[in-house]
PDB file of N, CA and C in Angstrom:
ATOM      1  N   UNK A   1    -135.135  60.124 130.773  1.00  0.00           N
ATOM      2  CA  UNK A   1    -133.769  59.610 130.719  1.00  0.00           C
ATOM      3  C   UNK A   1    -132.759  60.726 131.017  1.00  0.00           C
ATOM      4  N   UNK A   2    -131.949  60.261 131.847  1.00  0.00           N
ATOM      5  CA  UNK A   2    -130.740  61.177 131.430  1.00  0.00           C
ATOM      6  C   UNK A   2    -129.810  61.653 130.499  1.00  0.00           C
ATOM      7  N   UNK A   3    -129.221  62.795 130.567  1.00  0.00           N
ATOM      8  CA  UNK A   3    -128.459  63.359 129.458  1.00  0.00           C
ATOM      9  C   UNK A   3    -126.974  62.447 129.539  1.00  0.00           C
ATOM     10  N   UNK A   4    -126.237  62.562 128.084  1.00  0.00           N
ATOM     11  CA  UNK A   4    -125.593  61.689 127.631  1.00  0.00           C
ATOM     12  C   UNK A   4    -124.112  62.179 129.095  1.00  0.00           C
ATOM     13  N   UNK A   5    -123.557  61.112 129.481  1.00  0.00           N
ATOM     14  CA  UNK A   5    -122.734  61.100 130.196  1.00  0.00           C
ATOM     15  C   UNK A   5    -120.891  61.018 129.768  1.00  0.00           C
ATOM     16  N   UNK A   6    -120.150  61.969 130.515  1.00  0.00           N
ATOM     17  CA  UNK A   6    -118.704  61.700 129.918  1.00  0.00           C
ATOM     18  C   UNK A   6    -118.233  60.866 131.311  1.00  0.00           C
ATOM     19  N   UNK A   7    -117.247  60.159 130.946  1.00  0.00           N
ATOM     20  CA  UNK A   7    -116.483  59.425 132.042  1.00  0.00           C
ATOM     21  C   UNK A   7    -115.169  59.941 132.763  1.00  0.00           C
ATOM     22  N   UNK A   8    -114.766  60.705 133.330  1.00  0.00           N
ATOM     23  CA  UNK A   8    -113.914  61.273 134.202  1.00  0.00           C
ATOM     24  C   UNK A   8    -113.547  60.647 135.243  1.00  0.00           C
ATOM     25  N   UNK A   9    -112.333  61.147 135.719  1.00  0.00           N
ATOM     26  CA  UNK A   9    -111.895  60.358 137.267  1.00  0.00           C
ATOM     27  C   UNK A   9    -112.184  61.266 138.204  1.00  0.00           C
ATOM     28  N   UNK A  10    -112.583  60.386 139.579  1.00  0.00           N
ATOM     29  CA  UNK A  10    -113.186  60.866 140.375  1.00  0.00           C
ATOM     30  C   UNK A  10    -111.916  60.990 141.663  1.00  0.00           C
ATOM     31  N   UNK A  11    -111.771  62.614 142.042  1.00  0.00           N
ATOM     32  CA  UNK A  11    -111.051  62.457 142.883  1.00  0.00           C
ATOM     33  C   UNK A  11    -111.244  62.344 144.287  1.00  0.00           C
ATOM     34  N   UNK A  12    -111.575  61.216 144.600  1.00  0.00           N
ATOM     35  CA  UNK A  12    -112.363  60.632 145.981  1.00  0.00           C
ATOM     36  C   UNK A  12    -112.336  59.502 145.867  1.00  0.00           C
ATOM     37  N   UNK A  13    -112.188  59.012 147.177  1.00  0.00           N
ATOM     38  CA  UNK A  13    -112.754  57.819 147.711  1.00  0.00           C
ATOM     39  C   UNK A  13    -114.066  57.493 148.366  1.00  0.00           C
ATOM     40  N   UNK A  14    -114.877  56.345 147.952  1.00  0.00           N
ATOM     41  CA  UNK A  14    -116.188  56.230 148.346  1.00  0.00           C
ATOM     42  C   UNK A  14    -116.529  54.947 148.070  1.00  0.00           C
ATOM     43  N   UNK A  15    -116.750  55.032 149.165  1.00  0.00           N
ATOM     44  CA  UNK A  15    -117.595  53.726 150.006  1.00  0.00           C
ATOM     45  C   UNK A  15    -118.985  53.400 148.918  1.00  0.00           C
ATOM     46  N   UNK A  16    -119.044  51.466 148.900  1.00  0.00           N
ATOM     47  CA  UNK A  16    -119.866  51.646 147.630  1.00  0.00           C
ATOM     48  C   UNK A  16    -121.425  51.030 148.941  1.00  0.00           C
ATOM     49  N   UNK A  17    -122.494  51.812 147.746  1.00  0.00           N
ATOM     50  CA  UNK A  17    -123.824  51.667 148.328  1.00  0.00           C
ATOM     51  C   UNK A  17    -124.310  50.121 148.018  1.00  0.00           C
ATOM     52  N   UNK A  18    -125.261  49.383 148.549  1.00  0.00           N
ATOM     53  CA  UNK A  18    -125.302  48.178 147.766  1.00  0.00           C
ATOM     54  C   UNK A  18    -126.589  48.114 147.281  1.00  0.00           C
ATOM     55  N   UNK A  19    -127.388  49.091 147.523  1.00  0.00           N
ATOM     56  CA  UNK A  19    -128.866  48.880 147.361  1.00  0.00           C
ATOM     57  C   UNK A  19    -129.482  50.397 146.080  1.00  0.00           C
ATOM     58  N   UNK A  20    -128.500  51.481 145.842  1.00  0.00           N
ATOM     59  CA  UNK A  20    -128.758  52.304 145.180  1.00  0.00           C
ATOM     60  C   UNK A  20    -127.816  53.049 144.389  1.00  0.00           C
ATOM     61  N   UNK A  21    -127.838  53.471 143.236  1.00  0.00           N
ATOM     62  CA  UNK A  21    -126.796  54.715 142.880  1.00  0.00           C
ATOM     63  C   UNK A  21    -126.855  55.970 143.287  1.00  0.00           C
ATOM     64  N   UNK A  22    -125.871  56.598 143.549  1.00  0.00           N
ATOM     65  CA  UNK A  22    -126.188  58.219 144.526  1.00  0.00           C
ATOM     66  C   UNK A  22    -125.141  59.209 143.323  1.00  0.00           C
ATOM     67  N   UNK A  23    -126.324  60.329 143.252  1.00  0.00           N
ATOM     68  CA  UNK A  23    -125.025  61.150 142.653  1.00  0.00           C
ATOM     69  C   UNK A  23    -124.369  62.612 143.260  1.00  0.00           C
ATOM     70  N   UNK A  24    -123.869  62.814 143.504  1.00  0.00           N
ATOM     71  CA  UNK A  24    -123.206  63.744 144.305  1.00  0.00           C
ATOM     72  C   UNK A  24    -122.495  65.487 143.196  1.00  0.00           C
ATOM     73  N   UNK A  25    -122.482  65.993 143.566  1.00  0.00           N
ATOM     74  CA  UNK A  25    -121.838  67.147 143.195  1.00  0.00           C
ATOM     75  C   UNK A  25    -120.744  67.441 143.396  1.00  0.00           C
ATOM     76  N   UNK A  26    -120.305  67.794 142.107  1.00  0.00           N
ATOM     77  CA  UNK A  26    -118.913  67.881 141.555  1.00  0.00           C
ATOM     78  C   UNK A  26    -118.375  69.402 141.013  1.00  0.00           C
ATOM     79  N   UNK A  27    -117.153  69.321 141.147  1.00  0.00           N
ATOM     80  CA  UNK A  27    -116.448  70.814 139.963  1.00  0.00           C
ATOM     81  C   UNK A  27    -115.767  69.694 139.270  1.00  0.00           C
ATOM     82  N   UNK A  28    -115.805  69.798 137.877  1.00  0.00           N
ATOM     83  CA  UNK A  28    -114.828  69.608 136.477  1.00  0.00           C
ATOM     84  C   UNK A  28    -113.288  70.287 136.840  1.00  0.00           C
ATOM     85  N   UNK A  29    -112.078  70.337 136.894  1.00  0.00           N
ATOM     86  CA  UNK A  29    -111.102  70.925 137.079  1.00  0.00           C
ATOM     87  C   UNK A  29    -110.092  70.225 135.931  1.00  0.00           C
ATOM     88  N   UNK A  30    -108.953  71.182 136.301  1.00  0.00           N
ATOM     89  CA  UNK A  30    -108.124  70.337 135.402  1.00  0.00           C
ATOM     90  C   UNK A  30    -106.955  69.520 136.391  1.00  0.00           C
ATOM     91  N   UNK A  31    -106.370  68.294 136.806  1.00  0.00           N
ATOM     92  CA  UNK A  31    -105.387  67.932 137.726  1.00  0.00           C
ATOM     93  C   UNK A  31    -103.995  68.147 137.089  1.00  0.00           C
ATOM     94  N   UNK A  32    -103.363  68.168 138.933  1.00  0.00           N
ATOM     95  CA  UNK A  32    -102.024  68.781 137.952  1.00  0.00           C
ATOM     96  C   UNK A  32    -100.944  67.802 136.759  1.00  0.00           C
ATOM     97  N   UNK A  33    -101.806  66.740 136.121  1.00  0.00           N
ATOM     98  CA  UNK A  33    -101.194  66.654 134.864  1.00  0.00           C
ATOM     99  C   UNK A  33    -101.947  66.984 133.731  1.00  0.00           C
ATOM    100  N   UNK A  34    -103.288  68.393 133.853  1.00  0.00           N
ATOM    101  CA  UNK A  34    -103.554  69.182 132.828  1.00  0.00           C
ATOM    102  C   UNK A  34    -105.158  68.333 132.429  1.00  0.00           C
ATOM    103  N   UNK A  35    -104.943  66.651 133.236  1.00  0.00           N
ATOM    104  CA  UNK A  35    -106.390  65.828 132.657  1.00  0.00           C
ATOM    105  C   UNK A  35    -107.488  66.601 133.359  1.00  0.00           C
ATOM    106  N   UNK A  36    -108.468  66.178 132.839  1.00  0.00           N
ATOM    107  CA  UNK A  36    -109.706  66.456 133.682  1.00  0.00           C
ATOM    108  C   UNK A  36    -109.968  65.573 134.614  1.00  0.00           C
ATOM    109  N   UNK A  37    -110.332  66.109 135.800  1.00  0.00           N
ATOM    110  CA  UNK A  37    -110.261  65.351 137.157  1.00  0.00           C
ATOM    111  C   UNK A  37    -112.537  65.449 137.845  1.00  0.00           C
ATOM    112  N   UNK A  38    -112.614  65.403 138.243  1.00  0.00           N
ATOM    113  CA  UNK A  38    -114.252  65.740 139.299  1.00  0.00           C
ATOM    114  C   UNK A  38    -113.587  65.651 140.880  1.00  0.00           C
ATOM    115  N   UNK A  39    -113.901  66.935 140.990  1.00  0.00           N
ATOM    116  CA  UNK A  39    -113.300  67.340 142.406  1.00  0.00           C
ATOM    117  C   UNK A  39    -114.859  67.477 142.764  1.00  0.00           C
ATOM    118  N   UNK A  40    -114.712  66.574 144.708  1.00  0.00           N
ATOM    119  CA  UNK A  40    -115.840  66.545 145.104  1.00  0.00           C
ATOM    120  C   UNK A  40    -116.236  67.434 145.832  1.00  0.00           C
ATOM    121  N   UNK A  41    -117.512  67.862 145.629  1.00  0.00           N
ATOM    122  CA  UNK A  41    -117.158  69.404 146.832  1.00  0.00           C
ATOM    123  C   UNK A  41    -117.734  68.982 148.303  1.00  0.00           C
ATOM    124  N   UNK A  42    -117.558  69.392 149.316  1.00  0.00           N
ATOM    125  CA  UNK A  42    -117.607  69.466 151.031  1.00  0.00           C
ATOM    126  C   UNK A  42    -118.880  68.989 150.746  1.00  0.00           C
ATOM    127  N   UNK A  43    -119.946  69.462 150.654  1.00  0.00           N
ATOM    128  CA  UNK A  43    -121.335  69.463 151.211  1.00  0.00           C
ATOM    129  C   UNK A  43    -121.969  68.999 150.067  1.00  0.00           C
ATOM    130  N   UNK A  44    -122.289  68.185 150.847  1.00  0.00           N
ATOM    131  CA  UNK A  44    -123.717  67.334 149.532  1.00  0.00           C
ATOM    132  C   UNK A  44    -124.981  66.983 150.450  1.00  0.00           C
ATOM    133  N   UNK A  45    -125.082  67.384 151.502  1.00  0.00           N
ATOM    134  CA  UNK A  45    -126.536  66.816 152.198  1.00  0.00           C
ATOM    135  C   UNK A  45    -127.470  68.001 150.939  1.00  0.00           C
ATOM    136  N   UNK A  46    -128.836  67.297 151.492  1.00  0.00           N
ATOM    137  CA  UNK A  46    -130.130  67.281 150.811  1.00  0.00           C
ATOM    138  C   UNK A  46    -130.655  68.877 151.252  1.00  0.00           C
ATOM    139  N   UNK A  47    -130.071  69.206 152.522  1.00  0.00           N
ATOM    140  CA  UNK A  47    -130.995  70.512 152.618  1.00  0.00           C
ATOM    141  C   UNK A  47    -129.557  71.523 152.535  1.00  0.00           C
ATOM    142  N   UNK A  48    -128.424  71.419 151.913  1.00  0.00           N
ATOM    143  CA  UNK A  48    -127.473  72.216 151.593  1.00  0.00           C
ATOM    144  C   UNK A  48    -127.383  72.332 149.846  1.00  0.00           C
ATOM    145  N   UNK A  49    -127.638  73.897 149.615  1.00  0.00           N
ATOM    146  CA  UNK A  49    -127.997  74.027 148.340  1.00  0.00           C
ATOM    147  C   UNK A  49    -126.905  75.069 148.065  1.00  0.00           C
ATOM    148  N   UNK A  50    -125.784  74.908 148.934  1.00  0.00           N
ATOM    149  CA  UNK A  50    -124.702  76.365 148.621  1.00  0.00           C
ATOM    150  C   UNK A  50    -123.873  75.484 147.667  1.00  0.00           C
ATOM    151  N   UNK A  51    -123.435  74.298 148.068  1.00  0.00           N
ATOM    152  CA  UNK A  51    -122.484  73.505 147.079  1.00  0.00           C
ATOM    153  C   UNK A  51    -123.402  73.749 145.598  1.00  0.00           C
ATOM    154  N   UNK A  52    -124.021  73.597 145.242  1.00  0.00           N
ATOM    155  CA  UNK A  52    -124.616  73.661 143.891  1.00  0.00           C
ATOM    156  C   UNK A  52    -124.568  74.653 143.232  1.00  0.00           C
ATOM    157  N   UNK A  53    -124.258  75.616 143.612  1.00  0.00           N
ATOM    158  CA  UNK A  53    -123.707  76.897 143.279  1.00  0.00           C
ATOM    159  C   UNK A  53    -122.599  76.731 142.916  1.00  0.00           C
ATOM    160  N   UNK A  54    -121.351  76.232 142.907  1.00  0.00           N
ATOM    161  CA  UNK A  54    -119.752  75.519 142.939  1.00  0.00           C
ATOM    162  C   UNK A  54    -120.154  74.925 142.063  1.00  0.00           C
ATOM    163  N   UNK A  55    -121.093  73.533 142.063  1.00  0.00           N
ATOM    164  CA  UNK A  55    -120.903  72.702 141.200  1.00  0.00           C
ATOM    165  C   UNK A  55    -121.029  72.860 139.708  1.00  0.00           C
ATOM    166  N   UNK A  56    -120.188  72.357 138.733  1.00  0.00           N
ATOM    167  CA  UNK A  56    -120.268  72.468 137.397  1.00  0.00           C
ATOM    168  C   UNK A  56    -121.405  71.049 137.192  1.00  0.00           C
ATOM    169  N   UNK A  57    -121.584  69.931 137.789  1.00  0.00           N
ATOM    170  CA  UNK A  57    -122.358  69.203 137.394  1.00  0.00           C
ATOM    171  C   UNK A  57    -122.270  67.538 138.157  1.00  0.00           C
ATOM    172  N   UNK A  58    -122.911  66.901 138.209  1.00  0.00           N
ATOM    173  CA  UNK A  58    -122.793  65.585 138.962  1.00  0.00           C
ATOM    174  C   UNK A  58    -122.217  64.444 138.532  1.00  0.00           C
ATOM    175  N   UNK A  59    -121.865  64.097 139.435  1.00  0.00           N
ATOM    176  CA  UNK A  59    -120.910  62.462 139.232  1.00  0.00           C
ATOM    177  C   UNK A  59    -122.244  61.242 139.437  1.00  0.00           C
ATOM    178  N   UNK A  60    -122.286  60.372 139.150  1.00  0.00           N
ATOM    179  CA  UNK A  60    -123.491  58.777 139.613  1.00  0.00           C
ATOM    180  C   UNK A  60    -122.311  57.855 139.975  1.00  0.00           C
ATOM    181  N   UNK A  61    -122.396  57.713 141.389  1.00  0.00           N
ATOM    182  CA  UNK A  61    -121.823  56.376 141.828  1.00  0.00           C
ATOM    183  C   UNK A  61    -122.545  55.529 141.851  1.00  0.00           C
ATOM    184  N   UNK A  62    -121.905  54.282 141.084  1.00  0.00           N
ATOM    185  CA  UNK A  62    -123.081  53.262 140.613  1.00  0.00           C
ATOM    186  C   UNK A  62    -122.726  52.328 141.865  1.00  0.00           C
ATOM    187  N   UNK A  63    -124.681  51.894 142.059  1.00  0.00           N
ATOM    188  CA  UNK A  63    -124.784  51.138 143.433  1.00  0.00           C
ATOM    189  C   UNK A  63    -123.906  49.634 143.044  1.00  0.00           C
ATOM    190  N   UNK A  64    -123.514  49.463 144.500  1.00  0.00           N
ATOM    191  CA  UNK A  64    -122.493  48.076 144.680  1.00  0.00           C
ATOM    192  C   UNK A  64    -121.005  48.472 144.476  1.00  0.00           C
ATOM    193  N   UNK A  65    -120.572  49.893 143.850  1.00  0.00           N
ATOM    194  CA  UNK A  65    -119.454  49.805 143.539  1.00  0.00           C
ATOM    195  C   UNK A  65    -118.507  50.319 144.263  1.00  0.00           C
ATOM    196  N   UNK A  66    -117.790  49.988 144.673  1.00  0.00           N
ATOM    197  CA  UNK A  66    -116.786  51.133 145.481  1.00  0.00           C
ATOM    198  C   UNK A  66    -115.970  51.764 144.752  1.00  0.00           C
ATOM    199  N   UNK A  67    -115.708  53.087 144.766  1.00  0.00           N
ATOM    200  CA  UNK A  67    -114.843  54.088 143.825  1.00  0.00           C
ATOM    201  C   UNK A  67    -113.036  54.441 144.616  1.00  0.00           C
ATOM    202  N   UNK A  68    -112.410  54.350 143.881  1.00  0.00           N
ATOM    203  CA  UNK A  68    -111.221  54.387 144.426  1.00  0.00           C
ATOM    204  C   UNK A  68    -110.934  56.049 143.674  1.00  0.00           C
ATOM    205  N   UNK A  69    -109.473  56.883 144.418  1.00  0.00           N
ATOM    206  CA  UNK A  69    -109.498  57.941 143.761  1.00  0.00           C
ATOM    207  C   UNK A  69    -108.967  57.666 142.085  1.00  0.00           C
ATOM    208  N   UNK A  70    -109.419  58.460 141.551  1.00  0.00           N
ATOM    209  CA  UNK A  70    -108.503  58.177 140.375  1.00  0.00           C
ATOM    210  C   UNK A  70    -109.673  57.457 139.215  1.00  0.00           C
ATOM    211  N   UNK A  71    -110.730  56.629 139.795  1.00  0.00           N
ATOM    212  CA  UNK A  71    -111.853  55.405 138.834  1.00  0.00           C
ATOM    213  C   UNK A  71    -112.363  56.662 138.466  1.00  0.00           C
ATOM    214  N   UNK A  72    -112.354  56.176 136.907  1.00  0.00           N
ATOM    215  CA  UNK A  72    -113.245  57.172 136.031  1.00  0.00           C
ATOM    216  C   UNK A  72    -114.987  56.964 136.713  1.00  0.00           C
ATOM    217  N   UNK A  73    -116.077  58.006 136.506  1.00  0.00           N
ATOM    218  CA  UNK A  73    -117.319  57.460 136.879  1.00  0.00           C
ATOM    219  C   UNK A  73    -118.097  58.545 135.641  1.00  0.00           C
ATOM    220  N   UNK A  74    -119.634  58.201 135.729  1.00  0.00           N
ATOM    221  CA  UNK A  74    -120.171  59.147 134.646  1.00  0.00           C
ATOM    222  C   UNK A  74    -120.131  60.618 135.409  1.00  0.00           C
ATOM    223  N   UNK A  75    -120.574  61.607 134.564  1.00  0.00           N
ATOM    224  CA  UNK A  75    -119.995  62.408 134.591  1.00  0.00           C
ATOM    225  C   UNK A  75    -121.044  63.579 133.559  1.00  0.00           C
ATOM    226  N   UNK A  76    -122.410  63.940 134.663  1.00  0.00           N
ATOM    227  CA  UNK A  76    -123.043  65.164 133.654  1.00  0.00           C
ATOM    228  C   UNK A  76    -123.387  66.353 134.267  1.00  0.00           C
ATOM    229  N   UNK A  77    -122.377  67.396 133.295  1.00  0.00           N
ATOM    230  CA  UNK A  77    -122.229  68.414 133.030  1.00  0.00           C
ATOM    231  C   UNK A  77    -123.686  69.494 133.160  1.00  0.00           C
ATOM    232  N   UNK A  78    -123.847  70.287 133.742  1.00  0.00           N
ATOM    233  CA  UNK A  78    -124.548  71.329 133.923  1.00  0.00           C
ATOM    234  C   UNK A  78    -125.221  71.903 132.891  1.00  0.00           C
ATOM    235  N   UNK A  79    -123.968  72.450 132.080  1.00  0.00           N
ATOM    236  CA  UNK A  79    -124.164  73.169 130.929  1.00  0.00           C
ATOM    237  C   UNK A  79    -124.642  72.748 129.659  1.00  0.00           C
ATOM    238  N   UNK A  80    -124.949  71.442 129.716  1.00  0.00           N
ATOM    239  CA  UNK A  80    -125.415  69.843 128.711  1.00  0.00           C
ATOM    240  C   UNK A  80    -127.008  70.279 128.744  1.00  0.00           C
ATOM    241  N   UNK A  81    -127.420  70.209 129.934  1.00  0.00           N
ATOM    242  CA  UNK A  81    -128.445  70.325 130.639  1.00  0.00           C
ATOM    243  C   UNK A  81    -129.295  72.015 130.342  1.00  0.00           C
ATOM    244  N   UNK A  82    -128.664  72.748 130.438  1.00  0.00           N
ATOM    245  CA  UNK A  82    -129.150  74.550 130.687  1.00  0.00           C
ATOM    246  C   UNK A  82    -128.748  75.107 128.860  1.00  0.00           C
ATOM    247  N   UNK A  83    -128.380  74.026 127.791  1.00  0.00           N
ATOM    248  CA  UNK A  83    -128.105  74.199 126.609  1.00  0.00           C
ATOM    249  C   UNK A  83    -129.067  74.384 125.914  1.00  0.00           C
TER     250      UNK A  83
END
């Protein structure tokens, strides 16, 4: 199972999958009204492993859904994980 998830807004737009959930790599930041935001980083293909280095931890876009900027999504943390 996965580790327990926080819900954050996702600052992106994304096209929803209809057949799977995908999770992508994220930085935690703070936006400029101080909330916590998931900023998506450039590169998420499968054989690019430099973004993961950046990333504080992954977002799950849940399949069927389309994400608007701003929709909270789950949200697990790196450091949850390496604790």
């Amino acid at each position: 199972p996965l580790p327990l998830a926080l819900s954050l807004p996702l600052d992106l737009d994304v096209e929803a999958d209809a057949q799977r959930d995908r999770f992508i790599r994220v930085h935690a930041a703070r936006g400029p009204d101080g909330m916590p935001v998931l900023d998506a980083l450039r590169q998420q293909g499968a054989g690019t492993l430099g973004s993961l280095v950046q990333a504080s931890g992954l977002a799950r876009l849940p399949a069927g859904r389309r994400i608007a900027r701003g929709d909270a999504v789950p949200y697990y943390d790196f450091a949850h994980w390496l604790a």
